[in-house]
mmCIF file of C-alpha atoms and ligand atoms in Angstrom:
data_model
loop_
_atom_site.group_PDB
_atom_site.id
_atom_site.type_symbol
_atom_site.label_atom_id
_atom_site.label_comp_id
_atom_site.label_asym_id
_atom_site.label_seq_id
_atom_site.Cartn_x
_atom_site.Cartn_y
_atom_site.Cartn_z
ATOM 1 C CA UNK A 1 9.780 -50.696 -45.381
ATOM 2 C CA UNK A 2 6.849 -52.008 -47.531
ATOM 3 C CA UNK A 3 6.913 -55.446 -48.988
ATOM 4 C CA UNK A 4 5.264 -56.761 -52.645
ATOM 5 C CA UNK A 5 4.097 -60.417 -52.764
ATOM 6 C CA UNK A 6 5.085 -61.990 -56.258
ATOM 7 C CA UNK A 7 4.440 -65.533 -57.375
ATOM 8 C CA UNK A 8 7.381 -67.354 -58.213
ATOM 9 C CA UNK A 9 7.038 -70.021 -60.833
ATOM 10 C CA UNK A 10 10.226 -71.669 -60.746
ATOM 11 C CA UNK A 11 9.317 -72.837 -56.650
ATOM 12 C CA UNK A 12 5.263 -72.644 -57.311
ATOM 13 C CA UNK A 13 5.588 -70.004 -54.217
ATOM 14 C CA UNK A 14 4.620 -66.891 -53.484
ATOM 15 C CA UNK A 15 7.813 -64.947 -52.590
ATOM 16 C CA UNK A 16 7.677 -61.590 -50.739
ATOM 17 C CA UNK A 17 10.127 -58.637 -52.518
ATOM 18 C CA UNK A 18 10.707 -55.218 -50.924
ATOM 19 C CA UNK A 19 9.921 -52.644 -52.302
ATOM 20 C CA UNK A 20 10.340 -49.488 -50.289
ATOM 21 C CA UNK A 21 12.822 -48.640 -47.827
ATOM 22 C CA UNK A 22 14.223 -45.647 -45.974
ATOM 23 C CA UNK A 23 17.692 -45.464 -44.916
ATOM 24 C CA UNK A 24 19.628 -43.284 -42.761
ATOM 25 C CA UNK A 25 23.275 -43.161 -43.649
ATOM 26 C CA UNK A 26 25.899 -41.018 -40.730
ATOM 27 C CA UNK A 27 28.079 -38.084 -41.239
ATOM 28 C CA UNK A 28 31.800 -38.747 -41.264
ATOM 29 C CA UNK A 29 35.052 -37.214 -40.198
ATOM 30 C CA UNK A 30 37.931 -37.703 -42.584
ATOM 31 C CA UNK A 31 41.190 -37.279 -42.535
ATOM 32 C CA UNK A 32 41.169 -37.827 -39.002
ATOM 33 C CA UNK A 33 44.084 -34.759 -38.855
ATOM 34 C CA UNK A 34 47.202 -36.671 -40.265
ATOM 35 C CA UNK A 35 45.339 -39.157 -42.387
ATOM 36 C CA UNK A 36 44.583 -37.104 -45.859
ATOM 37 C CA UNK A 37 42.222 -39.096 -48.295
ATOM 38 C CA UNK A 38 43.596 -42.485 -45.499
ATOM 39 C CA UNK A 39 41.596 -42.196 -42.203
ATOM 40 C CA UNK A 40 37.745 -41.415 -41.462
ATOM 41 C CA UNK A 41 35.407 -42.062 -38.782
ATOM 42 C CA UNK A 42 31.296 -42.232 -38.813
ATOM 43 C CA UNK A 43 29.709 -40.227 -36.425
ATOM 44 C CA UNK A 44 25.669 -41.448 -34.934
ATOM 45 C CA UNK A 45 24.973 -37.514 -35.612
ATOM 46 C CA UNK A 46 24.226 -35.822 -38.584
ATOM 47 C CA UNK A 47 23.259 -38.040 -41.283
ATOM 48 C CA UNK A 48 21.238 -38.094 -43.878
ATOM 49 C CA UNK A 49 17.943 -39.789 -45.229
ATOM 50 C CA UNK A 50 17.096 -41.669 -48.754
ATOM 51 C CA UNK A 51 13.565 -42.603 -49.468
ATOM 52 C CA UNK A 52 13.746 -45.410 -52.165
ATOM 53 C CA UNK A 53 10.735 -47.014 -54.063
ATOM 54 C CA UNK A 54 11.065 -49.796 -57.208
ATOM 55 C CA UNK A 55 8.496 -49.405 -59.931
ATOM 56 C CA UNK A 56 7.647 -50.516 -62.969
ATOM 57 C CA UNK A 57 9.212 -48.264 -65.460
ATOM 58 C CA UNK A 58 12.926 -48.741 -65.791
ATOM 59 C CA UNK A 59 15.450 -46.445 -64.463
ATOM 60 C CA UNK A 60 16.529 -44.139 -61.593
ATOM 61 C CA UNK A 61 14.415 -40.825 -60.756
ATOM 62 C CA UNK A 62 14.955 -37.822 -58.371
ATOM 63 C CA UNK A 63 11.211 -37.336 -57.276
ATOM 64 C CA UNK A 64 11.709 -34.758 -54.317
ATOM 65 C CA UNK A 65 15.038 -33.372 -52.556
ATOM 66 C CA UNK A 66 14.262 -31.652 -49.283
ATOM 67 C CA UNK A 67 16.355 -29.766 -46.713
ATOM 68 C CA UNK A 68 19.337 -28.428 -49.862
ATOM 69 C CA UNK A 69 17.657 -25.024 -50.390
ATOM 70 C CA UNK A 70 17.579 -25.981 -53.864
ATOM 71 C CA UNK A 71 21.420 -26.664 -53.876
ATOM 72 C CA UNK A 72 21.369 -30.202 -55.286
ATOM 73 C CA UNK A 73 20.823 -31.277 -58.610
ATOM 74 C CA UNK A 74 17.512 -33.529 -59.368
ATOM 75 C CA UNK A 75 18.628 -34.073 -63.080
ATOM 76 C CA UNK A 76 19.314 -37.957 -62.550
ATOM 77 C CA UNK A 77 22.624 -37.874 -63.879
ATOM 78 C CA UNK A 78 24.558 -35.098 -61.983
ATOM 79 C CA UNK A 79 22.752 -36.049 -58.466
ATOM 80 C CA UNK A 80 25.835 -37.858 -56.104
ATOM 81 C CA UNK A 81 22.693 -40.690 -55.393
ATOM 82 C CA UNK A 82 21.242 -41.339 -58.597
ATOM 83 C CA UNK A 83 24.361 -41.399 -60.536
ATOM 84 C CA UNK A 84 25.970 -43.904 -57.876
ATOM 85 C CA UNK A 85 22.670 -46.353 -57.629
ATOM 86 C CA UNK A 86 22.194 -46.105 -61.519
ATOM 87 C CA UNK A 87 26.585 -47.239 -61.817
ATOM 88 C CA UNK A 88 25.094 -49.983 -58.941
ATOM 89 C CA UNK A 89 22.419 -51.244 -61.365
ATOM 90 C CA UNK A 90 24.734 -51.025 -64.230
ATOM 91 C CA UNK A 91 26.957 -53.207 -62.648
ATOM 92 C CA UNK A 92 24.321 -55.689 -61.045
ATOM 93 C CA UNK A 93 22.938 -55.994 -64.591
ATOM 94 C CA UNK A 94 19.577 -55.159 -63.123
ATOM 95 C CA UNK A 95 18.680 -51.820 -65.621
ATOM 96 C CA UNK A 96 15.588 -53.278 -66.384
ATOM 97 C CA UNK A 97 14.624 -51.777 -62.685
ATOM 98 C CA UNK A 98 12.624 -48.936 -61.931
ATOM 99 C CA UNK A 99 13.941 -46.470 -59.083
ATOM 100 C CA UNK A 100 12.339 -43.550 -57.105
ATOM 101 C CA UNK A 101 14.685 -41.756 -54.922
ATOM 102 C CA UNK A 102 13.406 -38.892 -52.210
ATOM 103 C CA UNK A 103 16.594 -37.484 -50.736
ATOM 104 C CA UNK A 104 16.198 -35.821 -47.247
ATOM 105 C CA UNK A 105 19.187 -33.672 -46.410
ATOM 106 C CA UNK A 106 19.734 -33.697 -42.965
ATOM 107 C CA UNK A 107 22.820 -32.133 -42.497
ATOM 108 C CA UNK A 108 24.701 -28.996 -44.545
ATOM 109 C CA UNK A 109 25.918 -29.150 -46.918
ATOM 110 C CA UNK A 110 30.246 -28.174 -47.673
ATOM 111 C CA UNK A 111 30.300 -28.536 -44.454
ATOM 112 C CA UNK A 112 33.556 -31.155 -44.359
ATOM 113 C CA UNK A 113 31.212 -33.798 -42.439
ATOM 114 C CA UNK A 114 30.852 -35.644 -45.756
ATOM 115 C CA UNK A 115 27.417 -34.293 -47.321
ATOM 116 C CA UNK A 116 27.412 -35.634 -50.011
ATOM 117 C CA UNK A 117 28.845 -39.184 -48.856
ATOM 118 C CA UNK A 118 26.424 -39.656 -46.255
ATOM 119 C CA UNK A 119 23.644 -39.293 -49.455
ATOM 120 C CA UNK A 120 25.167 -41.473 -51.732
ATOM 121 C CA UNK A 121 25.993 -44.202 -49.002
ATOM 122 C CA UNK A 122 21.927 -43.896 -48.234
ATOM 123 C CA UNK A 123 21.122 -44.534 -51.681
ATOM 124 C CA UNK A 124 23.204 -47.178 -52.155
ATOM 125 C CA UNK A 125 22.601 -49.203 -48.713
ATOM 126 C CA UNK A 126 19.292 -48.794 -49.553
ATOM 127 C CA UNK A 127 19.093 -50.112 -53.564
ATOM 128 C CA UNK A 128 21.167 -53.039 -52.094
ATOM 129 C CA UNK A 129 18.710 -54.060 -49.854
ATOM 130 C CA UNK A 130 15.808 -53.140 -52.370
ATOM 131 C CA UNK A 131 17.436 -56.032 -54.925
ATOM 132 C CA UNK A 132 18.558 -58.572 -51.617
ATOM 133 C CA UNK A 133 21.578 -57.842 -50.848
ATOM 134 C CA UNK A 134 23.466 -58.657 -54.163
ATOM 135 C CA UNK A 135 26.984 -56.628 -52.677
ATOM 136 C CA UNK A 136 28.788 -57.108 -49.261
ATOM 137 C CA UNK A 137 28.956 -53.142 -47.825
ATOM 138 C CA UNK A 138 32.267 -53.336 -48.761
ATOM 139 C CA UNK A 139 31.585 -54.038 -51.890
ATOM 140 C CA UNK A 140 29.385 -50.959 -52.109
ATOM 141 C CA UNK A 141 32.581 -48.613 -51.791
ATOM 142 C CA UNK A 142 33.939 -48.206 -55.113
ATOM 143 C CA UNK A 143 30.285 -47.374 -56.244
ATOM 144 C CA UNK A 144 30.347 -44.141 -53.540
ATOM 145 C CA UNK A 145 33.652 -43.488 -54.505
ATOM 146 C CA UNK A 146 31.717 -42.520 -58.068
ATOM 147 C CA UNK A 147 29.340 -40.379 -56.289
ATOM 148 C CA UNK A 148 32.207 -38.267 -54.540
ATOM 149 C CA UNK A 149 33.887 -38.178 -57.616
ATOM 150 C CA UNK A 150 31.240 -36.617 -59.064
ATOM 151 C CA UNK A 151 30.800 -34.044 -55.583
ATOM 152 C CA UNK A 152 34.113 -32.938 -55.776
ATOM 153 C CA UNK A 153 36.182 -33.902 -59.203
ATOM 154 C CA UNK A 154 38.099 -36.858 -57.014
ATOM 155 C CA UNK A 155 36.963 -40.194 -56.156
ATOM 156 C CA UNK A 156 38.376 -40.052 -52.186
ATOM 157 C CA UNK A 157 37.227 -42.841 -49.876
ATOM 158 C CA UNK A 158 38.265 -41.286 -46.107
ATOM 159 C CA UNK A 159 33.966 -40.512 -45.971
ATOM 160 C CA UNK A 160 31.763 -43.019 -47.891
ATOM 161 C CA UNK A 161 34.240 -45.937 -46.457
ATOM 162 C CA UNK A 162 33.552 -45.101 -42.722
ATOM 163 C CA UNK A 163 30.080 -44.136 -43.557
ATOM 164 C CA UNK A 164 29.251 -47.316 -44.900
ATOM 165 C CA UNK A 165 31.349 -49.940 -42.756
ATOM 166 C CA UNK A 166 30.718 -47.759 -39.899
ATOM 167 C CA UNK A 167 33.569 -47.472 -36.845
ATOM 168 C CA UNK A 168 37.236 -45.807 -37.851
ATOM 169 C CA UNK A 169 38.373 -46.596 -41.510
ATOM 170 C CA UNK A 170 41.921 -46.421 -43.199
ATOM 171 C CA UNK A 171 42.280 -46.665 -46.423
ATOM 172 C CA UNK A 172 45.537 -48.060 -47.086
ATOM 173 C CA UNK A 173 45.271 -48.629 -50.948
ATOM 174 C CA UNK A 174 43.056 -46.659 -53.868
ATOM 175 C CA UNK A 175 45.216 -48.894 -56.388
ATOM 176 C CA UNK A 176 43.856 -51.409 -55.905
ATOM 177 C CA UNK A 177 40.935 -50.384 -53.269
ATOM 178 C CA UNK A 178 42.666 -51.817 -49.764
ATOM 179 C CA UNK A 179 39.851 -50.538 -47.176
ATOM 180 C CA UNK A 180 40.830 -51.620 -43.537
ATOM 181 C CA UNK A 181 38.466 -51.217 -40.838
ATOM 182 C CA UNK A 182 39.942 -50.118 -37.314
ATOM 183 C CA UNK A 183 39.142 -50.347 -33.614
ATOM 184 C CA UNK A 184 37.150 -48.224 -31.458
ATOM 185 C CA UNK A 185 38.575 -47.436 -28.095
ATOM 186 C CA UNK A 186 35.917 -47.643 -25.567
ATOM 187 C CA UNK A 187 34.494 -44.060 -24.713
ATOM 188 C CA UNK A 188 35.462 -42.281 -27.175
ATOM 189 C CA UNK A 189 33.788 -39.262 -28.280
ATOM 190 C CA UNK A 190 33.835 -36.791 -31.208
ATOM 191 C CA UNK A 191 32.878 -33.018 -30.373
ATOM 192 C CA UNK A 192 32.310 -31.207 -33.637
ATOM 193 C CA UNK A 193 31.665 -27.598 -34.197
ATOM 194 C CA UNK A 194 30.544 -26.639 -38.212
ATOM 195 C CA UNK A 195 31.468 -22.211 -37.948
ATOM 196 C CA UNK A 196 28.578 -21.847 -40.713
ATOM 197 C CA UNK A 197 30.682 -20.812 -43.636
ATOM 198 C CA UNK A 198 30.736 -22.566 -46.902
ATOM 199 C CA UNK A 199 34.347 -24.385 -47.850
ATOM 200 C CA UNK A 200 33.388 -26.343 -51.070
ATOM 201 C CA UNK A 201 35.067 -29.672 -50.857
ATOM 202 C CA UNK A 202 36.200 -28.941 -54.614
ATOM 203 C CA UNK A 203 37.894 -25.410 -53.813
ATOM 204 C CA UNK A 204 39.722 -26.971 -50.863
ATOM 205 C CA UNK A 205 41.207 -29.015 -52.102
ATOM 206 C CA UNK A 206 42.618 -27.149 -55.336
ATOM 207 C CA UNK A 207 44.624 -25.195 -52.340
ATOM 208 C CA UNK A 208 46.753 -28.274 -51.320
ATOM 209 C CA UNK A 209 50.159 -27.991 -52.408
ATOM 210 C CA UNK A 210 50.583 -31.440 -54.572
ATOM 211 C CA UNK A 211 54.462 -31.354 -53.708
ATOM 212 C CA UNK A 212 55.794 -31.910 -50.035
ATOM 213 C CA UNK A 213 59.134 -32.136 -48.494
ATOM 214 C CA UNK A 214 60.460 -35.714 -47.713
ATOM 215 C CA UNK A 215 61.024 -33.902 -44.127
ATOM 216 C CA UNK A 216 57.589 -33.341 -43.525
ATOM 217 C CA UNK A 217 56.072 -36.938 -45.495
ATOM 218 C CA UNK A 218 58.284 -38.828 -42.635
ATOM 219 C CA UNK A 219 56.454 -36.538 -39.715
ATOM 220 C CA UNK A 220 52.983 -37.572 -41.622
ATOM 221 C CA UNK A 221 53.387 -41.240 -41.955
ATOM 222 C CA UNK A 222 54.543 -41.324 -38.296
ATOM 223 C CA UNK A 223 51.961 -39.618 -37.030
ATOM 224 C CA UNK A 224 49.303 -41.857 -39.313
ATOM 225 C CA UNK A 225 51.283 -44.988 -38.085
ATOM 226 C CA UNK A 226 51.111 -43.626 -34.526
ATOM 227 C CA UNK A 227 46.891 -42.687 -34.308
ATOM 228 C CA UNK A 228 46.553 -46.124 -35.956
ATOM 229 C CA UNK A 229 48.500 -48.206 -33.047
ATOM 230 C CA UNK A 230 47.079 -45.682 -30.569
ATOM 231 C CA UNK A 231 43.401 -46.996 -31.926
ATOM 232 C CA UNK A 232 44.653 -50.192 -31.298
ATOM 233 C CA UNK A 233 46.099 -50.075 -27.874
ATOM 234 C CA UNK A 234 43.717 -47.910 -26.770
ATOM 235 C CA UNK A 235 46.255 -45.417 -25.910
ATOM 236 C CA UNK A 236 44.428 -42.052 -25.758
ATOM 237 C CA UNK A 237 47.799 -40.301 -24.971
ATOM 238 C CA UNK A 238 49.349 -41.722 -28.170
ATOM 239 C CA UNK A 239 46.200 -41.340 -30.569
ATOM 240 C CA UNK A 240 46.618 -37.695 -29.478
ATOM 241 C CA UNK A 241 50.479 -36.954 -30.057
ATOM 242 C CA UNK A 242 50.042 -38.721 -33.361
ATOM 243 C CA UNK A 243 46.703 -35.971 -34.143
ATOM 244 C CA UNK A 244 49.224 -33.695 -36.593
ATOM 245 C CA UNK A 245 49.030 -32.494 -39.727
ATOM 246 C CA UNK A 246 51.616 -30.501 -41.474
ATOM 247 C CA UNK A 247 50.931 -31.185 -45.039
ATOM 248 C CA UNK A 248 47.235 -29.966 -45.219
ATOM 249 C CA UNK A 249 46.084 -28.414 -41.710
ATOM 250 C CA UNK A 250 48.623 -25.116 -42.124
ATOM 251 C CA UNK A 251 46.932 -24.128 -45.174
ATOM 252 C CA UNK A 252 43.594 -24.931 -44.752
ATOM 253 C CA UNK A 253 42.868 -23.530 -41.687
ATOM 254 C CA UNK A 254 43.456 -20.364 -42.974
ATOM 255 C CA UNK A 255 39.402 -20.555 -44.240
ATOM 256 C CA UNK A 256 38.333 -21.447 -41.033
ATOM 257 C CA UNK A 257 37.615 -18.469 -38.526
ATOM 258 C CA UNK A 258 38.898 -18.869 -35.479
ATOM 259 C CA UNK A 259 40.786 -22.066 -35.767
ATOM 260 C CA UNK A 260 43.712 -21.542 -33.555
ATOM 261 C CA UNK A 261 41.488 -19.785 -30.846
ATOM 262 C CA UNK A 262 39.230 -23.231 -30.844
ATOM 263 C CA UNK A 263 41.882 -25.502 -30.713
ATOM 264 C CA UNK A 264 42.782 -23.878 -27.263
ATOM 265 C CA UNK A 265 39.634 -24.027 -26.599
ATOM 266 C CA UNK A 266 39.517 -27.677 -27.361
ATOM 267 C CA UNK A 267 43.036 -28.683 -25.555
ATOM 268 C CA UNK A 268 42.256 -26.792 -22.499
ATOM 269 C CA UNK A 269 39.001 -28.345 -22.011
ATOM 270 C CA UNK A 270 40.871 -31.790 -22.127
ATOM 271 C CA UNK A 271 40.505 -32.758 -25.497
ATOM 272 C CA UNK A 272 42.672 -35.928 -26.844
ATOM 273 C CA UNK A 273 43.508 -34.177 -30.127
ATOM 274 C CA UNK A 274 41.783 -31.592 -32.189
ATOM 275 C CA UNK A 275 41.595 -30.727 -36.242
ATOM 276 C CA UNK A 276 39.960 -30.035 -39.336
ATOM 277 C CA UNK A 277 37.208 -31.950 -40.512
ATOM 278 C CA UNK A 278 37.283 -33.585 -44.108
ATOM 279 C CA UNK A 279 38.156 -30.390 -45.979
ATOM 280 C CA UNK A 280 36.162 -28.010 -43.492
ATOM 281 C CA UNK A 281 35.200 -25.807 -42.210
ATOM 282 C CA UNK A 282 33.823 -27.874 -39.296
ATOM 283 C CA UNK A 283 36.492 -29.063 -36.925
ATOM 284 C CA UNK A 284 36.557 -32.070 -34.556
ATOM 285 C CA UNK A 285 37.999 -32.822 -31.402
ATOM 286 C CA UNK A 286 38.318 -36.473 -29.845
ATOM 287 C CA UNK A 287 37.199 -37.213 -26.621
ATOM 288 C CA UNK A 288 37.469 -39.726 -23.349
ATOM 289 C CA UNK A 289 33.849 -39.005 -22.815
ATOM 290 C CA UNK A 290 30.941 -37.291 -23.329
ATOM 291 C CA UNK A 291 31.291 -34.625 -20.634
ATOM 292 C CA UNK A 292 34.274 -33.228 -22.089
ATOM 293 C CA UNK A 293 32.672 -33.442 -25.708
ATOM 294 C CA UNK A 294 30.155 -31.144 -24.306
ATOM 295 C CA UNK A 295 32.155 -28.680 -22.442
ATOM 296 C CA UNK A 296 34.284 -28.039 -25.449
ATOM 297 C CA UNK A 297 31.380 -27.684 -28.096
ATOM 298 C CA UNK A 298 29.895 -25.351 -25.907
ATOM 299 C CA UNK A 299 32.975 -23.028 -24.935
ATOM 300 C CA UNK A 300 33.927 -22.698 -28.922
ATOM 301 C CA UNK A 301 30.442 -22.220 -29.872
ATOM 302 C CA UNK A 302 30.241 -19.299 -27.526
ATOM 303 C CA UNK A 303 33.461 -18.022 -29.059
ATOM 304 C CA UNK A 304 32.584 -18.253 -32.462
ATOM 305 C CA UNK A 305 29.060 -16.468 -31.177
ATOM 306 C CA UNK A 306 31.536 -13.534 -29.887
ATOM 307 C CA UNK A 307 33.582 -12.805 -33.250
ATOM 308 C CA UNK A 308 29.844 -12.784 -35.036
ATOM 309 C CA UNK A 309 30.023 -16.449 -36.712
ATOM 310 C CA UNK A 310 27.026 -18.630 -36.281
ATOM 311 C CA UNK A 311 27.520 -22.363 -35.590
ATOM 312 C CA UNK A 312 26.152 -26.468 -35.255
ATOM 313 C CA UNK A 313 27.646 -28.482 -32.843
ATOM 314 C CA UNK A 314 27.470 -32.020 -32.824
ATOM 315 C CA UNK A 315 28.426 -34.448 -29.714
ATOM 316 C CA UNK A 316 28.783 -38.173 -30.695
ATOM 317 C CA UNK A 317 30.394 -41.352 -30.007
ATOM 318 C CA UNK A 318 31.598 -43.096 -33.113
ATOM 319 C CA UNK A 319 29.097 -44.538 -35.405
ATOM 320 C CA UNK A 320 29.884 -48.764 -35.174
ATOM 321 C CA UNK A 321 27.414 -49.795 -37.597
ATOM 322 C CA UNK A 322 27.336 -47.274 -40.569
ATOM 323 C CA UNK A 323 23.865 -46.894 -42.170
ATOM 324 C CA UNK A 324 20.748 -48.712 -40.681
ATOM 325 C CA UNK A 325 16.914 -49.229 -41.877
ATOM 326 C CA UNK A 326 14.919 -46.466 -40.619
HETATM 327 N N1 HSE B 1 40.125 -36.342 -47.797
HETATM 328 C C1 HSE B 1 39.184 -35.398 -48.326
HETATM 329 C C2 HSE B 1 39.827 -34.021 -48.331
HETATM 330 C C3 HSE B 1 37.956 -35.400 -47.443
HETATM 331 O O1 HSE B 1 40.445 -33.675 -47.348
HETATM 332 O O2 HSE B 1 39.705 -33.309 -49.326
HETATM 333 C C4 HSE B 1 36.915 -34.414 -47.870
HETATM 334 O O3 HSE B 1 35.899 -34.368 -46.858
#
């Protein structure tokens, strides 16, 4: 963080402004299995990195990307970060300000972890800061909502909500926004596995059927009602009865290799519940501890490693405070 000193006539003071920050904003899980475009969680690993500096000509640069291979756009206006802080400044009536943004990918990318959420939620949390906290983080979400919008053709807010409020998430309204944040029971842990294939967020979901049978929409919402009580009571048992998807999950998994054969994995190791993550391919698996978390990360990593797929894993407990100051 570096800080300019400016003289303010109005007090005869001088006032200290900030003017460069970095900001680390954390991967997400959405869907949370039964929860499509409802539920996400923030996870304390991956994440990604913004680099943000105000200068003196007006508007909003891409001056370096690092860690994409040369996947994301720099042009200003197609970039998930600059598009979302330039809508920000827009809004803030502040587009006399200059902005430099360094992006630092930190995580892959189509990965269903929320890529490019994690960026734009950076960029954002950090602008907001950079001009004193105009917005409330929650305030922040529609802007991010832009950003993924841009990603992936729909404006879904299962990753940047989590991301930026931190802790579980449901979205219970997009018309109007109704974001609801949810409690953490006490120990839990996320084991994720990414099978490194890409599963653009865009292609999957084009696959979704946009039709389902009443039958099925009463087993969703029950199972969404149930993980939502079960994050309440802290009732592990519940939270992983209600982990069910049969809307999405059958056809999806269908691009992941080796799904089925790491959800046994997953369940035998004593995992609460296991599933896709976001759109994939990663897939999650929710914990009583870290122990377990590790055991079952390891054990599908070394399957995947068998059938010739190479892998991340990722052991975390849930992310409570959504991006921080680096
Ligand atoms: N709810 C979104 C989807 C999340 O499943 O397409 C994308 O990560």
């Amino acid at each position: 963080m570096s800080w300019l000193k400016v003289f303010n006539p109005c007090s005869n003071i001088i006032i200290k402004i900030m003017k460069e920050i970095k900001v680390f904003a954390p991967a997400t899980v959405a869907n949370v299995v039964c929860g499509f475009d409802v539920l996400g969680f923030a996870v304390n690993e991956p994440g990604d990195e913004v680099e943000m500096r105000l200068t003196e000509t007006p508007g909003v640069v891409i001056k370096r990307i690092t860690g994409d291979d040369g996947r994301l756009p720099s042009d200003a206006a197609k970039n998930t970060v600059s598009a979302s802080v330039q809508h920000y400044l827009q809004h803030v009536n502040r587009l006399d300000v200059g902005v430099e943004i360094e992006l630092h990918k930190k995580m892959p990318i189509g990965s269903g972890l929320g890529s490019s959420s994690a960026s734009t939620v950076a960029g954002l949390f950090a602008i907001n800061k950079l001009m004193g906290d105009l917005l409330t983080p929650k305030e922040l979400v529609p802007f991010a909502m832009k950003g993924e919008e841009l990603a992936c053709g729909y404006g879904h807010a299962d990753n940047v909500a989590p991301a930026i409020l931190g802790g579980f998430v449901l979205v219970r309204s997009y018309e109007p926004l109704d974001v609801i944040s949810l409690p953490t029971p006490a120990g839990m842990y996320a084991a994720i596995v990414y099978p490194e294939v890409d599963v653009p967020t865009k292609d999957a979901r084009q696959m979704i059927r946009s039709k389902v049978l009443l039958k099925d929409a009463v087993t969703q919402w029950g199972n969404v009602a149930g993980l939502v009580s079960g994050l309440f009571m802290n009732d592990f048992d519940l939270i992983g009865r209600s982990m069910q998807d049969v809307l999405v999950e059958p056809t999806r998994s269908i691009l992941i290799p080796g799904f089925e054969e790491m959800r046994t994995i997953a369940m035998e190791n004593g995992a609460i519940g296991f599933g896709i993550s976001g759109s994939g391919p990663s897939v999650f698996a929710l914990t009583k501890n870290e122990e377990i978390a590790k055991k079952i990360t390891k054990a599908q990593q070394l399957y995947l490693q068998k059938i010739n797929i190479n892998s991340k894993a990722y052991v975390s407990s849930v992310n409570a405070e959504g991006p921080r100051v680096l």
